[in-house]
Amino acid sequence: MIDVLVVDDDARVVDVNAAYVAKVPGFQVVGKAYSAAEAVARIEELDVDLVLLDHYLPDETGLSVARTVRERGHQIDVIMVTAARDVATVQAAMRHGALQYLVKPFSFAGLRDRLEAYAALRRTLEGGGEAEQAEVDRIFGALSATPAPELPKGHSPTTADLVRKAMMSAEGPLSAQELADRTGISRQTAQRYLKLLERTGRVRLSLKYGDTGRPEHRYAWVASH
């Protein structure tokens, strides 16, 4: 499980965000904080992997929290969840190591996509060792929480989400059959959804030539869209 600390000066927002986190498989809320000082204290006492961090806190800013915990040597990840929209704050968040920046108000789907992208990043990094360019692209691509495309008639949102997750977490390009094996859908269905993702720029098609005449179609998740 990925342990999450939720930080916001509004108790109602904290509860809503915590409820959102609890709905995403693989995540659990281990603490809540309502000020910068309380956030730092929670990080000191809890084993936290990820902080959902508001910028506007009553005593200090969220960025000051990120800076403080980095200075104290805590290896935690941060997703900014805030109403701050100015470019200077966004830029400062990037420089302080924020992995994502989610502007209020947002939907459950918006937060879910970013949490799933974060989980995909962690899975990609678990192997360790040295990385070739393709591996580096996957690491940075895992941070791209791209919303699902608007579906044409006859396509299921549930199936589209299943395919999207499988492609994001794949270690390399997949064929339609490999995607079908991973998700439990038919090869024909996998091919149909891969074609949709290709048309919308979410996956890239490549051809793998073998001993037989026809090349194999393989699809890879695009790092950014």
PDB file of C-alpha atoms in Angstrom:
ATOM      1  CA  MET A   1       0.000   0.000   0.000  1.00  0.00           C
ATOM      2  CA  ILE A   2       1.076   3.571  -0.689  1.00  0.00           C
ATOM      3  CA  ASP A   3       0.720   5.637   2.504  1.00  0.00           C
ATOM      4  CA  VAL A   4      -0.682   9.130   1.976  1.00  0.00           C
ATOM      5  CA  LEU A   5      -0.768  12.273   4.118  1.00  0.00           C
ATOM      6  CA  VAL A   6      -3.525  14.759   3.194  1.00  0.00           C
ATOM      7  CA  VAL A   7      -2.810  18.421   4.007  1.00  0.00           C
ATOM      8  CA  ASP A   8      -5.312  21.293   3.681  1.00  0.00           C
ATOM      9  CA  ASP A   9      -6.448  24.133   5.937  1.00  0.00           C
ATOM     10  CA  ASP A  10     -10.118  23.236   5.328  1.00  0.00           C
ATOM     11  CA  ALA A  11     -11.194  20.169   7.310  1.00  0.00           C
ATOM     12  CA  ARG A  12     -13.997  19.432   4.862  1.00  0.00           C
ATOM     13  CA  VAL A  13     -11.572  19.421   1.939  1.00  0.00           C
ATOM     14  CA  VAL A  14      -9.240  17.127   3.869  1.00  0.00           C
ATOM     15  CA  ASP A  15     -12.075  14.665   4.442  1.00  0.00           C
ATOM     16  CA  VAL A  16     -13.173  14.781   0.790  1.00  0.00           C
ATOM     17  CA  ASN A  17      -9.637  14.277  -0.509  1.00  0.00           C
ATOM     18  CA  ALA A  18      -9.046  11.471   1.974  1.00  0.00           C
ATOM     19  CA  ALA A  19     -12.251   9.774   0.817  1.00  0.00           C
ATOM     20  CA  TYR A  20     -11.087  10.104  -2.799  1.00  0.00           C
ATOM     21  CA  VAL A  21      -7.730   8.525  -1.948  1.00  0.00           C
ATOM     22  CA  ALA A  22      -9.422   5.630  -0.157  1.00  0.00           C
ATOM     23  CA  LYS A  23     -11.354   4.808  -3.345  1.00  0.00           C
ATOM     24  CA  VAL A  24      -8.174   4.241  -5.379  1.00  0.00           C
ATOM     25  CA  PRO A  25      -6.803   0.691  -5.020  1.00  0.00           C
ATOM     26  CA  GLY A  26      -3.315   0.518  -3.549  1.00  0.00           C
ATOM     27  CA  PHE A  27      -3.559   3.771  -1.558  1.00  0.00           C
ATOM     28  CA  GLN A  28      -4.403   4.444   2.075  1.00  0.00           C
ATOM     29  CA  VAL A  29      -4.544   7.633   4.132  1.00  0.00           C
ATOM     30  CA  VAL A  30      -2.319   7.376   7.214  1.00  0.00           C
ATOM     31  CA  GLY A  31      -2.629  10.970   8.399  1.00  0.00           C
ATOM     32  CA  LYS A  32      -4.283  14.365   8.025  1.00  0.00           C
ATOM     33  CA  ALA A  33      -2.909  17.840   8.708  1.00  0.00           C
ATOM     34  CA  TYR A  34      -4.425  21.319   8.642  1.00  0.00           C
ATOM     35  CA  SER A  35      -1.345  23.562   8.851  1.00  0.00           C
ATOM     36  CA  ALA A  36       2.269  23.599   7.729  1.00  0.00           C
ATOM     37  CA  ALA A  37       3.584  22.888  11.227  1.00  0.00           C
ATOM     38  CA  GLU A  38       1.188  19.993  11.650  1.00  0.00           C
ATOM     39  CA  ALA A  39       2.133  18.612   8.235  1.00  0.00           C
ATOM     40  CA  VAL A  40       5.837  18.623   9.090  1.00  0.00           C
ATOM     41  CA  ALA A  41       5.087  16.985  12.450  1.00  0.00           C
ATOM     42  CA  ARG A  42       3.027  14.239  10.787  1.00  0.00           C
ATOM     43  CA  ILE A  43       5.818  13.574   8.287  1.00  0.00           C
ATOM     44  CA  GLU A  44       8.306  13.312  11.173  1.00  0.00           C
ATOM     45  CA  GLU A  45       6.209  10.767  13.073  1.00  0.00           C
ATOM     46  CA  LEU A  46       4.562   8.743  10.282  1.00  0.00           C
ATOM     47  CA  ASP A  47       5.903   6.530   7.522  1.00  0.00           C
ATOM     48  CA  VAL A  48       4.588   8.574   4.587  1.00  0.00           C
ATOM     49  CA  ASP A  49       5.160   7.846   0.891  1.00  0.00           C
ATOM     50  CA  LEU A  50       3.104  10.644  -0.674  1.00  0.00           C
ATOM     51  CA  VAL A  51       1.751  14.008   0.483  1.00  0.00           C
ATOM     52  CA  LEU A  52      -1.287  15.673  -1.088  1.00  0.00           C
ATOM     53  CA  LEU A  53      -0.290  19.216  -0.245  1.00  0.00           C
ATOM     54  CA  ASP A  54      -2.294  22.434  -0.330  1.00  0.00           C
ATOM     55  CA  HIS A  55      -0.335  25.642  -0.909  1.00  0.00           C
ATOM     56  CA  TYR A  56      -2.449  28.084   1.120  1.00  0.00           C
ATOM     57  CA  LEU A  57      -1.959  27.059   4.755  1.00  0.00           C
ATOM     58  CA  PRO A  58      -2.602  29.309   7.789  1.00  0.00           C
ATOM     59  CA  ASP A  59       0.982  29.481   9.069  1.00  0.00           C
ATOM     60  CA  GLU A  60       3.271  28.797   6.090  1.00  0.00           C
ATOM     61  CA  THR A  61       2.857  27.814   2.461  1.00  0.00           C
ATOM     62  CA  GLY A  62       2.791  24.307   1.103  1.00  0.00           C
ATOM     63  CA  LEU A  63       6.020  25.051  -0.726  1.00  0.00           C
ATOM     64  CA  SER A  64       7.692  25.848   2.591  1.00  0.00           C
ATOM     65  CA  VAL A  65       6.572  22.441   3.847  1.00  0.00           C
ATOM     66  CA  ALA A  66       8.102  20.759   0.803  1.00  0.00           C
ATOM     67  CA  ARG A  67      11.335  22.680   1.296  1.00  0.00           C
ATOM     68  CA  THR A  68      11.520  21.889   5.027  1.00  0.00           C
ATOM     69  CA  VAL A  69      10.998  18.146   4.660  1.00  0.00           C
ATOM     70  CA  ARG A  70      13.593  18.002   1.885  1.00  0.00           C
ATOM     71  CA  GLU A  71      16.100  19.842   4.088  1.00  0.00           C
ATOM     72  CA  ARG A  72      15.453  17.330   6.873  1.00  0.00           C
ATOM     73  CA  GLY A  73      16.214  14.456   4.548  1.00  0.00           C
ATOM     74  CA  HIS A  74      12.748  12.928   4.192  1.00  0.00           C
ATOM     75  CA  GLN A  75      12.434  10.997   0.930  1.00  0.00           C
ATOM     76  CA  ILE A  76       8.749  11.594   0.253  1.00  0.00           C
ATOM     77  CA  ASP A  77       6.847  12.525  -2.868  1.00  0.00           C
ATOM     78  CA  VAL A  78       4.521  15.504  -3.218  1.00  0.00           C
ATOM     79  CA  ILE A  79       1.463  16.197  -5.323  1.00  0.00           C
ATOM     80  CA  MET A  80       0.298  19.792  -4.984  1.00  0.00           C
ATOM     81  CA  VAL A  81      -3.493  20.033  -4.613  1.00  0.00           C
ATOM     82  CA  THR A  82      -4.296  23.724  -4.477  1.00  0.00           C
ATOM     83  CA  ALA A  83      -6.242  26.690  -5.797  1.00  0.00           C
ATOM     84  CA  ALA A  84      -2.973  28.551  -6.527  1.00  0.00           C
ATOM     85  CA  ARG A  85      -2.926  29.091 -10.289  1.00  0.00           C
ATOM     86  CA  ASP A  86      -0.148  31.632 -10.797  1.00  0.00           C
ATOM     87  CA  VAL A  87       2.756  30.497 -12.915  1.00  0.00           C
ATOM     88  CA  ALA A  88       5.328  31.520 -10.298  1.00  0.00           C
ATOM     89  CA  THR A  89       3.836  29.107  -7.750  1.00  0.00           C
ATOM     90  CA  VAL A  90       3.601  26.307 -10.308  1.00  0.00           C
ATOM     91  CA  GLN A  91       7.230  26.872 -11.300  1.00  0.00           C
ATOM     92  CA  ALA A  92       8.342  26.942  -7.665  1.00  0.00           C
ATOM     93  CA  ALA A  93       6.472  23.682  -7.016  1.00  0.00           C
ATOM     94  CA  MET A  94       8.371  22.039  -9.864  1.00  0.00           C
ATOM     95  CA  ARG A  95      11.689  23.288  -8.491  1.00  0.00           C
ATOM     96  CA  HIS A  96      10.801  21.898  -5.055  1.00  0.00           C
ATOM     97  CA  GLY A  97      10.217  18.465  -6.516  1.00  0.00           C
ATOM     98  CA  ALA A  98       6.418  18.264  -6.808  1.00  0.00           C
ATOM     99  CA  LEU A  99       5.549  15.370  -9.119  1.00  0.00           C
ATOM    100  CA  GLN A 100       2.079  16.632 -10.037  1.00  0.00           C
ATOM    101  CA  TYR A 101       0.081  19.835  -9.684  1.00  0.00           C
ATOM    102  CA  LEU A 102      -3.707  19.558  -9.430  1.00  0.00           C
ATOM    103  CA  VAL A 103      -5.699  22.800  -9.470  1.00  0.00           C
ATOM    104  CA  LYS A 104      -8.877  23.116  -7.391  1.00  0.00           C
ATOM    105  CA  PRO A 105     -11.686  22.451  -7.961  1.00  0.00           C
ATOM    106  CA  PHE A 106     -11.160  18.993  -9.386  1.00  0.00           C
ATOM    107  CA  SER A 107     -13.107  15.773  -9.756  1.00  0.00           C
ATOM    108  CA  PHE A 108     -12.402  12.360  -8.285  1.00  0.00           C
ATOM    109  CA  ALA A 109     -11.327  11.233 -11.764  1.00  0.00           C
ATOM    110  CA  GLY A 110      -8.734  14.012 -11.900  1.00  0.00           C
ATOM    111  CA  LEU A 111      -7.119  12.940  -8.632  1.00  0.00           C
ATOM    112  CA  ARG A 112      -7.488   9.235  -9.437  1.00  0.00           C
ATOM    113  CA  ASP A 113      -5.611   9.662 -12.716  1.00  0.00           C
ATOM    114  CA  ARG A 114      -2.706  11.342 -10.941  1.00  0.00           C
ATOM    115  CA  LEU A 115      -2.574   8.742  -8.191  1.00  0.00           C
ATOM    116  CA  GLU A 116      -2.590   5.950 -10.747  1.00  0.00           C
ATOM    117  CA  ALA A 117       0.185   7.692 -12.682  1.00  0.00           C
ATOM    118  CA  TYR A 118       2.160   7.952  -9.438  1.00  0.00           C
ATOM    119  CA  ALA A 119       1.634   4.254  -8.721  1.00  0.00           C
ATOM    120  CA  ALA A 120       2.824   3.459 -12.253  1.00  0.00           C
ATOM    121  CA  LEU A 121       5.936   5.556 -11.600  1.00  0.00           C
ATOM    122  CA  ARG A 122       6.714   3.592  -8.436  1.00  0.00           C
ATOM    123  CA  ARG A 123       6.326   0.291 -10.268  1.00  0.00           C
ATOM    124  CA  THR A 124       8.649   1.519 -13.007  1.00  0.00           C
ATOM    125  CA  LEU A 125      11.299   2.519 -10.461  1.00  0.00           C
ATOM    126  CA  GLU A 126      11.168  -0.689  -8.433  1.00  0.00           C
ATOM    127  CA  GLY A 127      13.637  -2.479 -10.693  1.00  0.00           C
ATOM    128  CA  GLY A 128      16.494  -0.087  -9.983  1.00  0.00           C
ATOM    129  CA  GLY A 129      19.761  -0.398 -11.919  1.00  0.00           C
ATOM    130  CA  GLU A 130      20.713   1.603 -14.976  1.00  0.00           C
ATOM    131  CA  ALA A 131      18.172   2.903 -17.466  1.00  0.00           C
ATOM    132  CA  GLU A 132      18.276   3.101 -21.238  1.00  0.00           C
ATOM    133  CA  GLN A 133      16.474   5.958 -22.980  1.00  0.00           C
ATOM    134  CA  ALA A 134      13.280   3.903 -23.367  1.00  0.00           C
ATOM    135  CA  GLU A 135      13.277   3.237 -19.635  1.00  0.00           C
ATOM    136  CA  VAL A 136      13.851   6.919 -18.878  1.00  0.00           C
ATOM    137  CA  ASP A 137      10.932   7.783 -21.156  1.00  0.00           C
ATOM    138  CA  ARG A 138       8.710   5.359 -19.246  1.00  0.00           C
ATOM    139  CA  ILE A 139       9.739   6.892 -15.923  1.00  0.00           C
ATOM    140  CA  PHE A 140       8.852  10.397 -17.048  1.00  0.00           C
ATOM    141  CA  GLY A 141       5.828   9.118 -18.960  1.00  0.00           C
ATOM    142  CA  ALA A 142       4.417   7.627 -15.765  1.00  0.00           C
ATOM    143  CA  LEU A 143       4.014  11.172 -14.461  1.00  0.00           C
ATOM    144  CA  SER A 144       1.705  12.077 -17.346  1.00  0.00           C
ATOM    145  CA  ALA A 145      -1.801  11.636 -15.948  1.00  0.00           C
ATOM    146  CA  THR A 146      -3.643  11.945 -19.221  1.00  0.00           C
ATOM    147  CA  PRO A 147      -7.426  11.774 -18.975  1.00  0.00           C
ATOM    148  CA  ALA A 148      -9.185   9.116 -20.989  1.00  0.00           C
ATOM    149  CA  PRO A 149     -10.377  10.258 -24.412  1.00  0.00           C
ATOM    150  CA  GLU A 150     -14.043  10.895 -25.098  1.00  0.00           C
ATOM    151  CA  LEU A 151     -15.362   7.510 -26.163  1.00  0.00           C
ATOM    152  CA  PRO A 152     -17.250   6.898 -29.393  1.00  0.00           C
ATOM    153  CA  LYS A 153     -20.427   4.873 -29.433  1.00  0.00           C
ATOM    154  CA  GLY A 154     -19.932   1.197 -28.608  1.00  0.00           C
ATOM    155  CA  HIS A 155     -16.909   1.716 -26.335  1.00  0.00           C
ATOM    156  CA  SER A 156     -17.113   1.042 -22.596  1.00  0.00           C
ATOM    157  CA  PRO A 157     -15.513   3.493 -20.111  1.00  0.00           C
ATOM    158  CA  THR A 158     -14.671   0.543 -17.839  1.00  0.00           C
ATOM    159  CA  THR A 159     -12.857  -1.311 -20.609  1.00  0.00           C
ATOM    160  CA  ALA A 160     -11.133   1.867 -21.779  1.00  0.00           C
ATOM    161  CA  ASP A 161      -9.862   2.488 -18.230  1.00  0.00           C
ATOM    162  CA  LEU A 162      -8.656  -1.119 -17.962  1.00  0.00           C
ATOM    163  CA  VAL A 163      -6.750  -0.821 -21.236  1.00  0.00           C
ATOM    164  CA  ARG A 164      -5.297   2.559 -20.283  1.00  0.00           C
ATOM    165  CA  LYS A 165      -3.974   1.247 -16.950  1.00  0.00           C
ATOM    166  CA  ALA A 166      -2.437  -1.797 -18.605  1.00  0.00           C
ATOM    167  CA  MET A 167      -0.675   0.330 -21.217  1.00  0.00           C
ATOM    168  CA  MET A 168       0.606   2.856 -18.674  1.00  0.00           C
ATOM    169  CA  SER A 169       2.099   0.122 -16.475  1.00  0.00           C
ATOM    170  CA  ALA A 170       3.610  -1.920 -19.315  1.00  0.00           C
ATOM    171  CA  GLU A 171       7.404  -2.116 -19.361  1.00  0.00           C
ATOM    172  CA  GLY A 172       7.487  -1.887 -23.149  1.00  0.00           C
ATOM    173  CA  PRO A 173       5.316  -2.020 -26.268  1.00  0.00           C
ATOM    174  CA  LEU A 174       2.480  -4.564 -26.276  1.00  0.00           C
ATOM    175  CA  SER A 175       0.727  -6.400 -29.057  1.00  0.00           C
ATOM    176  CA  ALA A 176      -3.053  -6.683 -29.062  1.00  0.00           C
ATOM    177  CA  GLN A 177      -2.752 -10.302 -27.920  1.00  0.00           C
ATOM    178  CA  GLU A 178      -0.425  -9.392 -25.047  1.00  0.00           C
ATOM    179  CA  LEU A 179      -2.822  -6.656 -23.962  1.00  0.00           C
ATOM    180  CA  ALA A 180      -5.706  -9.132 -24.153  1.00  0.00           C
ATOM    181  CA  ASP A 181      -3.791 -11.612 -21.979  1.00  0.00           C
ATOM    182  CA  ARG A 182      -3.090  -8.910 -19.371  1.00  0.00           C
ATOM    183  CA  THR A 183      -6.627  -7.582 -19.176  1.00  0.00           C
ATOM    184  CA  GLY A 184      -8.782 -10.629 -19.866  1.00  0.00           C
ATOM    185  CA  ILE A 185     -10.527  -9.069 -22.850  1.00  0.00           C
ATOM    186  CA  SER A 186     -10.582 -10.582 -26.336  1.00  0.00           C
ATOM    187  CA  ARG A 187      -7.868  -9.834 -28.880  1.00  0.00           C
ATOM    188  CA  GLN A 188     -10.423  -8.140 -31.142  1.00  0.00           C
ATOM    189  CA  THR A 189     -11.566  -5.861 -28.315  1.00  0.00           C
ATOM    190  CA  ALA A 190      -7.970  -5.055 -27.401  1.00  0.00           C
ATOM    191  CA  GLN A 191      -7.240  -4.168 -31.024  1.00  0.00           C
ATOM    192  CA  ARG A 192     -10.288  -1.895 -31.194  1.00  0.00           C
ATOM    193  CA  TYR A 193      -9.290   0.079 -28.082  1.00  0.00           C
ATOM    194  CA  LEU A 194      -5.647   0.268 -29.148  1.00  0.00           C
ATOM    195  CA  LYS A 195      -6.742   1.771 -32.470  1.00  0.00           C
ATOM    196  CA  LEU A 196      -8.765   4.355 -30.553  1.00  0.00           C
ATOM    197  CA  LEU A 197      -5.797   5.248 -28.361  1.00  0.00           C
ATOM    198  CA  GLU A 198      -3.587   5.476 -31.433  1.00  0.00           C
ATOM    199  CA  ARG A 199      -6.001   7.879 -33.154  1.00  0.00           C
ATOM    200  CA  THR A 200      -6.082  10.136 -30.094  1.00  0.00           C
ATOM    201  CA  GLY A 201      -2.292  10.096 -29.723  1.00  0.00           C
ATOM    202  CA  ARG A 202      -2.219   8.174 -26.432  1.00  0.00           C
ATOM    203  CA  VAL A 203      -0.251   5.217 -27.818  1.00  0.00           C
ATOM    204  CA  ARG A 204       2.341   4.943 -30.571  1.00  0.00           C
ATOM    205  CA  LEU A 205       2.294   2.131 -33.125  1.00  0.00           C
ATOM    206  CA  SER A 206       5.468   0.364 -34.188  1.00  0.00           C
ATOM    207  CA  LEU A 207       6.033  -2.674 -36.393  1.00  0.00           C
ATOM    208  CA  LYS A 208       8.053  -5.710 -35.368  1.00  0.00           C
ATOM    209  CA  TYR A 209       9.281  -7.798 -38.267  1.00  0.00           C
ATOM    210  CA  GLY A 210       9.864 -11.512 -37.806  1.00  0.00           C
ATOM    211  CA  ASP A 211      10.439 -14.545 -39.959  1.00  0.00           C
ATOM    212  CA  THR A 212       6.863 -14.577 -41.225  1.00  0.00           C
ATOM    213  CA  GLY A 213       5.618 -12.204 -43.885  1.00  0.00           C
ATOM    214  CA  ARG A 214       3.364  -9.835 -41.929  1.00  0.00           C
ATOM    215  CA  PRO A 215       4.870  -7.582 -39.246  1.00  0.00           C
ATOM    216  CA  GLU A 216       3.450  -7.584 -35.717  1.00  0.00           C
ATOM    217  CA  HIS A 217       1.739  -4.383 -34.590  1.00  0.00           C
ATOM    218  CA  ARG A 218       2.996  -3.226 -31.195  1.00  0.00           C
ATOM    219  CA  TYR A 219       1.760  -0.275 -29.151  1.00  0.00           C
ATOM    220  CA  ALA A 220       3.511   1.834 -26.513  1.00  0.00           C
ATOM    221  CA  TRP A 221       2.054   4.447 -24.162  1.00  0.00           C
ATOM    222  CA  VAL A 222       3.108   7.962 -25.151  1.00  0.00           C
ATOM    223  CA  ALA A 223       5.096   9.740 -22.437  1.00  0.00           C
ATOM    224  CA  SER A 224       3.243  13.025 -22.882  1.00  0.00           C
ATOM    225  CA  HIS A 225       0.195  14.102 -24.913  1.00  0.00           C
TER     226      HIS A 225
END
